[in-house]
Coordinates of C-alpha atoms and ligand atoms in Angstrom, one line a residue:
M10 CA 0.0 0.0 0.0
V11 CA 1.3 3.4 -0.9
A12 CA 0.8 6.1 1.7
R13 CA -0.1 9.6 0.7
R14 CA 3.2 11.2 1.7
K15 CA 5.2 8.4 0.0
F16 CA 4.0 9.8 -3.4
L17 CA 6.9 12.1 -3.5
T18 CA 9.4 9.3 -3.8
A19 CA 6.9 7.3 -5.9
G20 CA 6.5 10.1 -8.4
A21 CA 10.3 10.3 -8.8
V22 CA 10.5 6.9 -10.4
G23 CA 8.4 7.8 -13.4
G24 CA 9.7 11.3 -13.6
A25 CA 12.9 13.2 -14.2
A26 CA 14.7 11.5 -11.3
M27 CA 14.9 8.1 -13.0
S28 CA 18.7 8.1 -12.9
L29 CA 19.1 9.0 -9.2
P30 CA 20.5 6.4 -6.9
L31 CA 18.0 4.5 -4.9
D32 CA 19.0 5.9 -1.5
V33 CA 17.9 9.4 -2.7
L34 CA 14.6 7.9 -3.6
G35 CA 14.0 6.9 0.0
G36 CA 15.2 3.3 0.1
R37 CA 14.7 0.3 -2.1
A38 CA 11.4 -0.7 -0.7
H39 CA 9.8 2.6 -1.4
A40 CA 11.3 2.9 -4.8
L41 CA 9.8 -0.4 -5.8
T42 CA 6.4 0.6 -4.4
G43 CA 6.8 3.8 -6.4
A44 CA 7.5 1.8 -9.6
A45 CA 4.1 0.2 -9.4
T46 CA 2.2 3.6 -9.1
G47 CA 4.5 5.1 -11.7
H48 CA 2.8 3.0 -14.3
G49 CA -0.6 4.2 -13.1
D50 CA -1.5 1.0 -11.4
T51 CA -3.5 2.2 -8.4
G52 CA -4.9 -1.2 -7.6
S53 CA -8.5 -2.4 -8.1
S54 CA -9.5 -1.4 -4.5
V55 CA -9.3 2.3 -5.2
T56 CA -12.7 3.9 -5.7
Q57 CA -13.3 5.2 -9.2
T58 CA -16.0 7.7 -9.9
P59 CA -18.7 6.3 -12.2
P60 CA -18.8 7.8 -15.7
L61 CA -20.6 11.2 -15.6
E62 CA -22.2 13.1 -18.4
K63 CA -20.3 16.4 -18.9
Y64 CA -21.7 19.9 -18.9
V65 CA -25.2 19.2 -17.7
D66 CA -25.2 21.1 -14.4
P67 CA -25.1 24.9 -14.4
L68 CA -22.1 26.4 -12.5
P69 CA -23.3 27.4 -9.0
R70 CA -22.3 30.8 -7.7
P71 CA -21.6 30.8 -4.0
K72 CA -23.8 33.4 -2.3
T73 CA -22.4 36.5 -0.6
A74 CA -22.7 36.6 3.2
V75 CA -24.7 39.6 4.6
P76 CA -22.9 41.6 7.3
D77 CA -24.4 43.1 10.5
P78 CA -22.8 46.5 11.0
S79 CA -24.6 47.1 14.3
V80 CA -22.5 44.8 16.6
Y81 CA -19.0 46.4 16.6
P82 CA -18.2 50.0 15.9
D83 CA -16.8 50.7 12.4
A84 CA -16.8 47.0 11.5
D85 CA -18.9 44.5 9.7
Y86 CA -19.9 41.5 11.8
Y87 CA -20.6 38.0 10.6
E88 CA -21.4 34.7 12.2
F89 CA -20.2 31.6 10.4
T90 CA -21.3 28.1 11.5
M91 CA -19.6 24.8 10.4
R92 CA -22.2 22.1 9.8
Q93 CA -22.7 18.8 8.2
G94 CA -25.1 18.8 5.4
S95 CA -26.0 17.5 2.0
W96 CA -25.0 18.4 -1.5
R97 CA -25.4 17.0 -5.0
F98 CA -22.2 17.2 -7.0
H99 CA -23.8 16.2 -10.3
R100 CA -27.2 15.7 -11.8
D101 CA -26.7 11.9 -11.9
L102 CA -25.2 11.5 -8.5
G103 CA -27.2 11.1 -5.3
P104 CA -26.8 13.6 -2.5
A105 CA -23.4 13.4 -0.6
T106 CA -22.9 14.2 3.0
V107 CA -20.6 17.2 3.1
W108 CA -19.3 19.9 5.4
G109 CA -19.7 23.6 4.9
Y110 CA -20.0 27.0 6.4
W111 CA -23.4 28.8 6.9
A112 CA -23.5 32.5 7.5
K113 CA -26.2 34.0 9.7
N114 CA -28.4 36.4 7.7
P115 CA -29.2 39.4 9.9
E116 CA -32.1 40.3 7.6
N117 CA -33.6 36.8 7.9
P118 CA -32.2 34.8 10.8
D119 CA -34.3 31.7 9.9
R120 CA -32.5 31.4 6.5
P121 CA -28.7 31.3 6.8
T122 CA -26.6 31.8 3.7
G123 CA -24.8 28.7 2.4
M124 CA -25.2 25.7 0.1
G125 CA -24.1 22.9 2.3
Y126 CA -20.7 22.4 0.6
L127 CA -18.1 25.1 0.7
G128 CA -19.2 28.4 2.3
P129 CA -20.6 31.8 1.4
T130 CA -18.4 34.5 0.0
F131 CA -17.2 37.5 2.1
S132 CA -17.3 40.7 0.0
V133 CA -15.6 43.3 2.1
T134 CA -14.6 46.9 1.6
K135 CA -10.9 47.6 1.8
D136 CA -9.8 49.1 5.1
R137 CA -13.2 48.5 6.8
P138 CA -12.5 45.7 9.3
T139 CA -14.5 42.5 9.6
V140 CA -15.3 40.7 12.8
V141 CA -16.3 37.0 12.5
K142 CA -17.6 34.6 15.1
Y143 CA -16.9 31.0 13.9
R144 CA -19.0 28.3 15.5
N145 CA -18.3 24.6 15.3
E146 CA -21.4 22.4 15.0
L147 CA -19.9 19.6 13.1
P148 CA -20.4 16.0 14.3
T149 CA -17.8 14.5 16.6
T150 CA -17.1 11.7 14.3
H151 CA -15.2 12.6 11.1
L152 CA -16.6 12.2 7.6
F153 CA -13.4 10.3 6.8
Q154 CA -13.0 8.6 10.1
F155 CA -11.0 5.7 8.7
V156 CA -8.1 8.1 8.0
I157 CA -8.4 9.7 11.5
D158 CA -8.3 6.2 13.0
R159 CA -5.2 5.3 11.0
I160 CA -3.4 8.5 12.0
R161 CA -4.4 7.9 15.7
S162 CA -3.1 4.3 15.5
G163 CA 0.3 5.8 14.7
D164 CA 0.5 4.4 11.2
P165 CA 3.9 5.7 10.2
Q166 CA 2.6 6.1 6.6
L167 CA 0.1 8.7 7.7
T168 CA 1.3 10.3 10.9
P169 CA 4.4 12.5 11.2
V170 CA 7.6 10.7 12.2
A171 CA 10.0 13.1 13.7
P172 CA 13.6 13.2 12.4
P173 CA 16.1 12.6 15.1
P174 CA 16.8 13.9 17.7
Y175 CA 13.2 15.1 17.9
K176 CA 10.4 13.1 19.3
S177 CA 7.1 12.3 17.5
H178 CA 3.9 13.6 18.9
P179 CA 0.3 12.6 17.9
P180 CA -1.1 15.5 15.8
F181 CA -4.4 15.6 17.8
P182 CA -5.5 14.4 21.2
A183 CA -6.7 10.8 21.7
N184 CA -10.4 11.8 22.2
I185 CA -10.6 14.2 19.3
N186 CA -11.9 13.0 15.9
V187 CA -12.9 16.4 14.6
W188 CA -11.5 19.8 15.3
N189 CA -11.4 22.9 13.2
V190 CA -10.0 26.4 12.9
V191 CA -10.5 29.0 10.1
H192 CA -7.6 30.6 8.4
Q193 CA -8.0 33.7 6.2
H194 CA -5.6 32.9 3.4
G195 CA -3.6 35.9 2.2
G196 CA -4.8 38.1 5.1
F197 CA -2.9 40.8 6.9
T198 CA -4.0 39.5 10.2
A199 CA -2.8 39.5 13.9
P200 CA -1.7 36.0 15.1
Q201 CA -4.6 35.6 17.5
S202 CA -7.1 35.9 14.6
D203 CA -5.0 34.1 12.0
G204 CA -6.4 30.6 12.5
M205 CA -3.3 28.5 12.8
P206 CA -3.3 24.7 13.5
M207 CA -2.8 24.9 17.3
Q208 CA -5.8 27.3 17.6
S209 CA -8.2 24.4 16.6
F210 CA -11.3 23.8 18.6
S211 CA -13.8 20.9 18.5
P212 CA -17.6 20.8 18.3
D213 CA -17.8 19.7 21.9
G214 CA -15.5 22.5 23.1
F215 CA -12.1 21.0 23.3
Q216 CA -9.5 23.7 22.6
G217 CA -6.0 23.4 21.2
E218 CA -3.1 24.8 23.2
S219 CA -3.0 28.1 21.3
Y220 CA -6.8 28.5 21.0
S221 CA -7.6 32.2 21.2
T222 CA -10.7 34.4 20.8
L223 CA -11.5 38.1 20.9
D224 CA -14.4 39.3 23.1
P225 CA -14.4 36.1 25.2
D226 CA -17.5 37.0 27.1
R227 CA -19.5 36.5 23.9
V228 CA -18.3 33.0 22.9
R229 CA -19.0 29.5 24.0
R230 CA -16.2 26.9 24.0
N231 CA -17.0 25.7 20.4
E232 CA -16.7 29.3 19.1
A233 CA -14.0 31.8 18.4
I234 CA -14.2 35.5 17.4
Y235 CA -11.5 36.8 14.9
A236 CA -11.0 40.3 13.5
Y237 CA -9.6 41.0 10.0
T238 CA -8.0 44.3 9.0
N239 CA -9.0 44.2 5.3
R240 CA -5.9 46.3 4.7
E241 CA -4.9 44.0 1.8
R242 CA -4.9 45.3 -1.8
S243 CA -8.0 44.7 -3.8
S244 CA -7.8 41.0 -4.3
M245 CA -9.4 37.6 -3.9
L246 CA -8.4 35.9 -0.6
W247 CA -10.0 32.8 0.6
Y248 CA -10.8 31.2 3.9
H249 CA -10.4 27.5 4.8
D250 CA -9.9 25.0 7.5
H251 CA -6.4 24.8 9.0
A252 CA -6.9 22.2 11.8
M253 CA -3.9 20.5 13.3
G254 CA -3.4 17.1 11.7
M255 CA -6.6 17.0 9.6
T256 CA -6.7 20.1 7.4
S257 CA -6.6 17.9 4.3
L258 CA -9.7 15.9 5.4
N259 CA -11.6 19.0 6.6
I260 CA -11.1 20.9 3.4
Y261 CA -11.9 17.8 1.3
A262 CA -15.2 17.6 3.2
G263 CA -16.0 21.1 2.0
L264 CA -14.6 23.7 4.5
A265 CA -13.4 26.5 2.2
G266 CA -14.8 29.7 0.7
L267 CA -13.9 33.0 -0.9
Y268 CA -13.0 36.3 0.6
L269 CA -13.1 39.3 -1.8
V270 CA -11.5 42.5 -0.8
R271 CA -13.1 45.3 -2.8
D272 CA -11.6 48.7 -3.3
P273 CA -14.3 51.3 -4.2
A274 CA -11.8 52.8 -6.6
D275 CA -12.0 49.7 -8.8
K276 CA -15.3 50.8 -10.2
Q277 CA -13.4 53.3 -12.4
L278 CA -11.3 50.6 -14.0
G279 CA -13.9 49.3 -16.5
L280 CA -13.7 45.7 -15.4
P281 CA -16.5 43.2 -16.0
R282 CA -18.7 43.3 -12.9
D283 CA -21.7 41.6 -11.2
E284 CA -22.8 38.5 -13.3
F285 CA -19.8 39.0 -15.6
E286 CA -17.3 38.6 -12.7
V287 CA -17.3 34.9 -12.0
P288 CA -15.3 33.1 -9.3
L289 CA -14.2 29.6 -10.1
I290 CA -13.2 27.3 -7.1
L291 CA -11.3 24.4 -8.7
Q292 CA -11.1 21.1 -6.9
D293 CA -10.7 17.4 -7.7
R294 CA -13.0 14.9 -5.9
S295 CA -13.9 11.2 -6.2
F296 CA -17.3 9.8 -5.7
H297 CA -18.9 6.4 -4.8
R298 CA -21.7 5.1 -7.0
D299 CA -24.3 6.6 -4.6
G300 CA -22.8 10.0 -5.0
S301 CA -21.1 10.2 -1.7
L302 CA -17.5 11.7 -1.4
A303 CA -14.7 9.2 -1.6
Y304 CA -11.3 10.2 -0.2
T305 CA -8.7 8.1 -1.9
M306 CA -5.5 10.1 -1.3
T307 CA -4.3 7.5 1.2
E308 CA -3.9 5.3 -1.9
R309 CA -3.1 7.6 -4.8
E310 CA -2.2 11.2 -5.7
G311 CA -5.3 13.4 -6.3
E312 CA -8.8 12.5 -7.2
D313 CA -10.4 11.7 -10.5
T314 CA -13.2 14.2 -11.1
P315 CA -13.1 18.0 -11.6
V316 CA -15.4 20.0 -9.4
V317 CA -16.0 23.8 -9.9
N318 CA -17.9 25.7 -7.2
G319 CA -19.2 22.3 -6.0
K320 CA -20.4 20.8 -9.3
A321 CA -18.6 18.1 -11.4
Y322 CA -18.1 19.2 -15.1
P323 CA -20.4 22.2 -14.9
F324 CA -21.2 24.7 -17.7
L325 CA -21.8 28.4 -17.7
A326 CA -24.0 30.0 -20.3
V327 CA -22.2 33.2 -21.4
E328 CA -22.8 36.3 -23.6
P329 CA -20.4 37.2 -26.4
R330 CA -18.5 39.7 -24.2
R331 CA -15.6 40.0 -21.8
Y332 CA -15.8 38.1 -18.5
R333 CA -13.6 38.4 -15.4
L334 CA -12.8 34.9 -14.2
R335 CA -11.3 34.8 -10.7
I336 CA -9.8 31.3 -10.4
L337 CA -8.7 29.7 -7.1
N338 CA -7.1 26.3 -7.0
A339 CA -8.6 24.8 -3.8
S340 CA -7.5 21.2 -4.6
N341 CA -5.7 19.3 -1.9
E342 CA -2.8 18.2 -4.1
R343 CA -3.6 18.8 -7.8
H344 CA -1.7 21.3 -10.0
W345 CA -3.6 22.3 -13.1
R346 CA -2.4 23.6 -16.5
L347 CA -5.3 25.5 -17.9
K348 CA -6.3 26.7 -21.3
F349 CA -9.5 27.6 -23.0
A350 CA -10.0 25.2 -25.9
V351 CA -12.2 26.3 -28.9
P352 CA -13.7 24.1 -31.6
R353 CA -11.8 23.7 -34.9
D354 CA -12.1 26.6 -37.4
V355 CA -13.4 29.2 -34.8
L356 CA -10.0 30.7 -34.4
P357 CA -6.7 30.4 -36.3
Q358 CA -5.4 28.6 -33.2
P359 CA -7.0 25.9 -31.1
T360 CA -7.2 28.0 -27.9
L361 CA -8.7 31.3 -26.9
P362 CA -6.0 33.8 -25.6
F363 CA -6.8 35.6 -22.4
W364 CA -5.3 38.2 -20.1
L365 CA -3.9 37.8 -16.7
I366 CA -4.8 41.0 -14.7
G367 CA -4.1 39.9 -11.1
T368 CA -2.6 37.2 -8.8
D369 CA -2.8 36.2 -5.1
G370 CA -2.0 39.7 -3.9
G371 CA -4.0 41.9 -6.4
F372 CA -3.7 43.6 -9.7
R373 CA -0.7 43.6 -12.0
T374 CA 0.1 44.9 -15.5
P375 CA -2.1 42.9 -17.9
L376 CA -0.3 40.0 -19.6
Q377 CA -1.7 38.1 -22.6
M378 CA -1.5 34.3 -22.1
L379 CA -2.5 31.0 -23.7
N380 CA -2.2 28.8 -20.7
F381 CA -0.9 28.7 -17.1
L382 CA 0.1 26.3 -14.4
I383 CA -1.8 26.9 -11.1
G384 CA -0.6 25.2 -7.9
P385 CA -2.8 24.6 -4.8
A386 CA -3.9 27.9 -3.1
E387 CA -2.8 30.1 -6.0
R388 CA -5.3 32.6 -7.6
Y389 CA -5.3 33.8 -11.2
D390 CA -7.5 36.8 -12.1
L391 CA -8.3 36.7 -15.8
I392 CA -10.2 38.6 -18.5
V393 CA -11.6 36.2 -21.1
D394 CA -13.2 37.7 -24.1
F395 CA -16.0 35.6 -25.7
S396 CA -17.1 38.5 -28.1
E397 CA -15.5 36.9 -31.2
M398 CA -17.1 33.5 -30.5
P399 CA -20.0 32.7 -32.8
M400 CA -23.3 32.0 -31.1
G401 CA -23.5 28.4 -30.0
T402 CA -19.7 28.0 -29.5
N403 CA -18.6 25.9 -26.6
V404 CA -15.3 26.9 -25.0
T405 CA -13.9 24.2 -22.8
L406 CA -11.7 24.9 -19.8
T407 CA -9.0 22.2 -20.3
N408 CA -6.3 20.8 -18.1
Y409 CA -3.3 19.3 -19.9
N410 CA 0.3 18.3 -19.3
A411 CA 0.0 18.7 -15.5
P412 CA 0.1 15.5 -13.4
V413 CA -1.4 16.0 -9.9
H414 CA 2.1 16.4 -8.5
Y415 CA 4.2 18.5 -10.8
P416 CA 6.0 17.4 -12.9
G417 CA 6.6 13.7 -12.0
G418 CA 3.2 12.7 -10.5
A419 CA 1.0 9.7 -11.3
G420 CA -2.5 10.5 -10.1
P421 CA -5.7 10.1 -12.1
E422 CA -5.7 12.3 -15.3
I423 CA -8.3 15.0 -15.7
S424 CA -8.4 16.7 -19.1
E425 CA -11.7 18.6 -19.3
I426 CA -13.1 20.7 -16.5
M427 CA -16.0 22.9 -17.5
Q428 CA -17.6 24.5 -20.5
F429 CA -18.5 28.1 -21.4
K430 CA -21.5 28.0 -23.8
V431 CA -21.9 31.1 -25.8
T432 CA -25.7 31.0 -26.0
E433 CA -26.9 34.3 -24.4
R434 CA -27.7 37.4 -26.4
L435 CA -25.5 40.4 -25.6
S436 CA -27.4 42.3 -22.9
G437 CA -27.4 46.1 -22.5
G438 CA -26.7 46.7 -26.2
A439 CA -22.9 46.6 -25.9
D440 CA -19.9 45.5 -23.8
R441 CA -18.8 48.8 -22.2
T442 CA -15.9 47.3 -20.3
T443 CA -12.4 48.3 -21.1
P444 CA -10.4 46.0 -23.4
A445 CA -7.8 44.2 -21.4
R446 CA -4.8 45.7 -23.3
K447 CA -6.1 49.2 -22.4
L448 CA -6.7 48.5 -18.7
K449 CA -4.9 51.0 -16.4
L450 CA -4.3 48.7 -13.4
P451 CA -2.0 49.4 -10.5
S452 CA 1.4 48.1 -11.5
V453 CA 3.8 46.4 -9.1
S454 CA 7.4 47.6 -8.9
P455 CA 10.0 44.9 -8.2
I456 CA 11.4 44.8 -4.6
K457 CA 15.2 45.2 -5.0
P458 CA 17.3 43.2 -2.6
K459 CA 20.3 44.9 -1.0
P460 CA 23.6 43.2 -0.6
R461 CA 23.0 42.8 3.1
T462 CA 19.4 41.6 2.9
R463 CA 19.1 38.7 5.3
R464 CA 18.6 35.3 3.7
R465 CA 16.8 32.5 5.4
E466 CA 16.8 28.8 4.3
W467 CA 13.8 26.5 4.3
V468 CA 15.0 23.0 3.2
L469 CA 12.2 20.8 2.0
Y470 CA 13.5 17.6 3.6
Q471 CA 12.0 14.2 3.2
Q472 CA 13.1 11.7 5.7
K473 CA 14.6 8.6 4.2
L474 CA 12.9 5.9 6.3
F475 CA 9.3 7.0 6.8
G476 CA 8.9 9.7 4.2
T477 CA 7.7 12.4 6.5
M478 CA 8.5 15.8 5.1
T479 CA 9.7 18.7 7.3
F480 CA 11.3 22.1 6.8
N481 CA 14.9 22.0 8.0
A482 CA 14.3 18.5 9.4
V483 CA 12.5 20.0 12.3
P484 CA 8.9 18.9 13.2
F485 CA 6.1 21.4 13.1
M486 CA 5.4 20.9 16.8
E487 CA 8.9 22.1 17.9
P488 CA 8.9 25.8 19.0
S489 CA 9.9 28.5 16.5
Q490 CA 13.6 28.7 15.7
D491 CA 13.3 31.5 13.2
F492 CA 13.3 35.0 14.7
I493 CA 12.8 37.9 12.3
K494 CA 13.2 41.6 13.2
A495 CA 10.0 43.6 12.9
G496 CA 10.1 45.9 9.9
S497 CA 13.0 44.0 8.2
T498 CA 13.3 42.8 4.6
E499 CA 14.3 39.1 4.0
I500 CA 14.9 36.8 1.2
W501 CA 13.6 33.3 1.8
E502 CA 15.2 30.4 0.0
Y503 CA 13.0 27.3 -0.4
I504 CA 15.5 24.6 -1.2
N505 CA 13.7 21.7 -2.9
P506 CA 15.9 18.7 -3.6
N507 CA 12.8 16.6 -4.2
H508 CA 11.4 15.5 -7.5
D509 CA 8.1 17.4 -7.4
A510 CA 7.0 21.0 -7.0
H511 CA 5.6 22.2 -3.7
P512 CA 3.4 25.3 -3.3
M513 CA 5.0 27.3 -0.5
H514 CA 2.6 29.6 1.4
V515 CA 3.6 32.3 4.0
H516 CA 1.0 33.6 6.4
L517 CA 0.7 37.4 7.0
V518 CA 2.8 38.7 4.1
N519 CA 2.6 39.2 0.4
F520 CA 5.9 38.6 -1.4
Q521 CA 7.5 38.7 -4.8
V522 CA 9.3 35.9 -6.6
L523 CA 13.0 36.9 -6.9
N524 CA 14.4 34.0 -8.9
R525 CA 15.1 30.3 -9.0
Q526 CA 18.3 28.5 -9.4
P527 CA 19.0 24.8 -10.3
L528 CA 20.5 22.6 -7.7
D529 CA 22.6 19.4 -7.6
A530 CA 19.7 17.8 -5.8
A531 CA 21.2 14.3 -5.2
G532 CA 24.4 15.8 -3.9
Y533 CA 22.7 18.3 -1.6
Q534 CA 20.3 15.7 -0.3
A535 CA 23.2 13.2 0.5
D536 CA 25.3 15.9 2.2
Y537 CA 22.2 17.1 4.1
E538 CA 21.6 13.6 5.4
K539 CA 25.3 13.3 6.4
W540 CA 25.0 16.6 8.3
L541 CA 21.9 15.3 10.1
E542 CA 23.5 12.0 11.0
G543 CA 26.6 13.9 12.2
G544 CA 24.5 15.7 14.8
R545 CA 23.8 18.9 12.9
K546 CA 27.0 20.7 13.6
P547 CA 26.7 24.2 12.3
A548 CA 30.2 24.1 10.7
D549 CA 29.3 21.0 8.6
K550 CA 26.0 22.2 7.2
P551 CA 25.9 22.1 3.4
V552 CA 26.4 25.5 1.9
L553 CA 23.7 26.1 -0.7
T554 CA 26.0 28.1 -3.1
E555 CA 28.3 25.0 -3.5
Y556 CA 25.4 23.0 -5.0
L557 CA 24.1 25.4 -7.5
T558 CA 24.4 24.2 -11.1
G559 CA 23.4 27.2 -13.2
P560 CA 22.7 30.9 -13.1
P561 CA 19.5 32.3 -11.5
I562 CA 16.4 32.0 -13.6
P563 CA 14.1 35.1 -13.5
P564 CA 10.5 34.6 -12.3
D565 CA 7.9 33.3 -14.8
P566 CA 6.1 36.1 -16.7
D567 CA 2.9 35.3 -14.7
E568 CA 4.6 35.8 -11.4
A569 CA 7.0 38.6 -12.3
R570 CA 5.9 42.1 -11.0
S571 CA 3.1 40.5 -9.0
Y572 CA 2.3 40.1 -5.3
K573 CA 2.0 36.5 -4.2
D574 CA 1.3 34.6 -1.0
T575 CA 1.9 31.1 -2.5
V576 CA 4.7 30.2 -4.8
K577 CA 5.6 27.0 -6.7
A578 CA 8.9 25.7 -5.4
Y579 CA 9.9 23.7 -8.4
S580 CA 11.8 20.4 -8.1
E581 CA 15.6 20.3 -7.8
M582 CA 15.8 24.1 -7.4
V583 CA 16.0 26.8 -4.9
T584 CA 13.1 29.2 -5.2
R585 CA 13.8 32.7 -3.8
I586 CA 11.2 35.1 -2.6
I587 CA 11.6 38.6 -1.2
I588 CA 9.4 39.8 1.7
Q589 CA 9.7 43.6 1.9
E590 CA 8.4 44.1 5.4
F591 CA 7.6 41.9 8.4
D592 CA 5.2 44.4 9.9
P593 CA 2.0 42.8 11.4
P594 CA -1.0 45.0 12.3
T595 CA -0.6 46.3 15.9
D596 CA -3.5 48.7 16.3
T597 CA -6.8 47.8 17.9
I598 CA -9.5 46.6 15.4
A599 CA -13.2 47.6 15.9
S600 CA -12.4 48.7 19.6
L601 CA -11.9 45.0 20.4
A602 CA -9.5 44.6 23.3
G603 CA -6.5 42.5 22.4
S604 CA -7.1 42.5 18.7
G605 CA -3.8 44.0 17.7
T606 CA -0.5 42.1 17.3
K607 CA 1.6 41.6 20.4
F608 CA 5.3 40.7 20.0
P609 CA 6.8 38.2 19.7
A610 CA 4.4 37.3 17.0
T611 CA 4.4 33.8 15.6
Y612 CA 3.0 32.8 12.2
V613 CA 3.6 29.8 9.9
T614 CA 4.9 28.8 6.5
H615 CA 3.8 25.6 5.0
C616 CA 3.3 23.5 1.9
H617 CA -0.2 24.0 0.4
I618 CA -0.4 20.4 -0.7
L619 CA -2.6 19.7 2.2
E620 CA -1.5 16.1 2.8
H621 CA 2.1 17.5 3.1
E622 CA 1.0 20.3 5.4
D623 CA -0.6 17.7 7.7
D624 CA 2.5 15.5 7.5
D625 CA 4.6 17.6 8.4
L626 CA 5.8 20.3 6.0
M627 CA 5.1 23.4 8.1
R628 CA 7.0 25.5 10.5
P629 CA 6.4 28.5 12.8
W630 CA 8.4 31.7 12.5
T631 CA 8.4 34.6 14.8
I632 CA 8.6 38.4 14.4
V633 CA 10.4 40.1 17.3
R634 CA 11.2 43.7 18.2
P635 CA 14.7 44.6 19.4
R636 CA 13.6 44.9 23.0
D637 CA 11.6 41.6 23.1
Ligands
CU23 CU1 4.4 19.7 -0.6

């Protein structure tokens, strides 16, 4: 049986690392296991989704949550409850039991906003704070209890095994099957409202050791109140579960939603709005014959069916005009390479070109593109122009040339995702939005490193014997070892000697991609192992510059001059990002005592392949002031 975190080594066998010695691949036994999956043989016991007719379900649009401005001064207040419910992923599938968020509707308390799966969208005004009470009303048995049981039993294939000299700890307490915490991904948020793993709380009121809440007099033990600054640039953030040890399962069950930060000034930009601005939450899921969710990532990489905004293979009827598509990859593990395929003879080329106008951290100078690779948690903000498409044309959002784990993975292939059907008459007489090439969007100037800018290394280290991944061979549970001066600029070097890309996410900050540089991965990995076995003597630590095999490679066009919070750390490379200012929000939000950041302030960085984050590719880091 192949465990989920072993896929890294498994993928290497079929990929670029074919010629690497076996010890680099994690030992002979694992390499052989990998060879089996490398040929796509996932075994007959793995659930396969029954064949589904494509493009029969209209694309759902998550509803927007309604705020209550009367609870806290100068802030919008929301109450979000996590509940188990029911949702049909496809016309021909029965209802599935799912988890989702429901927002209290202050105008109609009997009818909360939600759809069962995923959660309603926050649409907030830049600089006006949000206060949210999160309530946990999920069952106390997990929707994927068989995985929880295997983790609890200490199955070394699923639970983190600490590299020596550290000790392993169970990721959650013995009596806890379900706990949750909500992270606002991409948010400029104080630690106590950030929703990090140790802040988890259970439906029956068990609280993790870092549990925190604002306004404690107004919460029960299964609730927490967080405050968000909304001081980000105009952008699409998202919120999702971040529970210790079970984030992958909780998000798979449905715990994710969108968080749109709106700048009133955007109205002048001439962008498609309202029904012509369409968010697309991309996920992959597998289904049993009865329509219920199957989680198969204990057995293979990724799932076999594309789901957009909660529907498998949906369609969207569009007018011949420009649309703004705001794409989030909310998959657990899957990378997608997306293009818009058009039928033969409609265009001189087989795909519809489009424009990239924004990334994770907001607008950028428009860039015309034909396709792009989107890793888990990344956002791509696009203008797609259907105006030249003849009535009746079907434009298919297509995934190609991107295995689940990039580039060497072996999960189920998905080629078609959803369809845009040009069937609606142009409304309003004309498309009055600004053509993408003429858009005047805020441009991003590159952050220039100085010769003395502090560099910090995060080595993506996969332990040989058990396959657990850690940063710097230190388990997540160990206290922070990285102390960063408040207000300082740093270059972070994600050193990836593995054979797959990993999406690296940093809480609190936006960053820019500085460059990447190829690495003698086998040599680095071997010497890093030697250094660990020798007791981690500082003088013997491998020096990165001695393993570089080529000149720095500039950022890809779709990440250059852009703000990011998640970056693809490609295989056998160092990926460098520059963070201009570690400067968390310190002032009080909405007059709530204790809502500002106190120093030292600890956040996390982690892999956004959720099975890797759970096992154990995540580390805390701490912002300090000189006098702390
Ligand atoms: Cu990863």
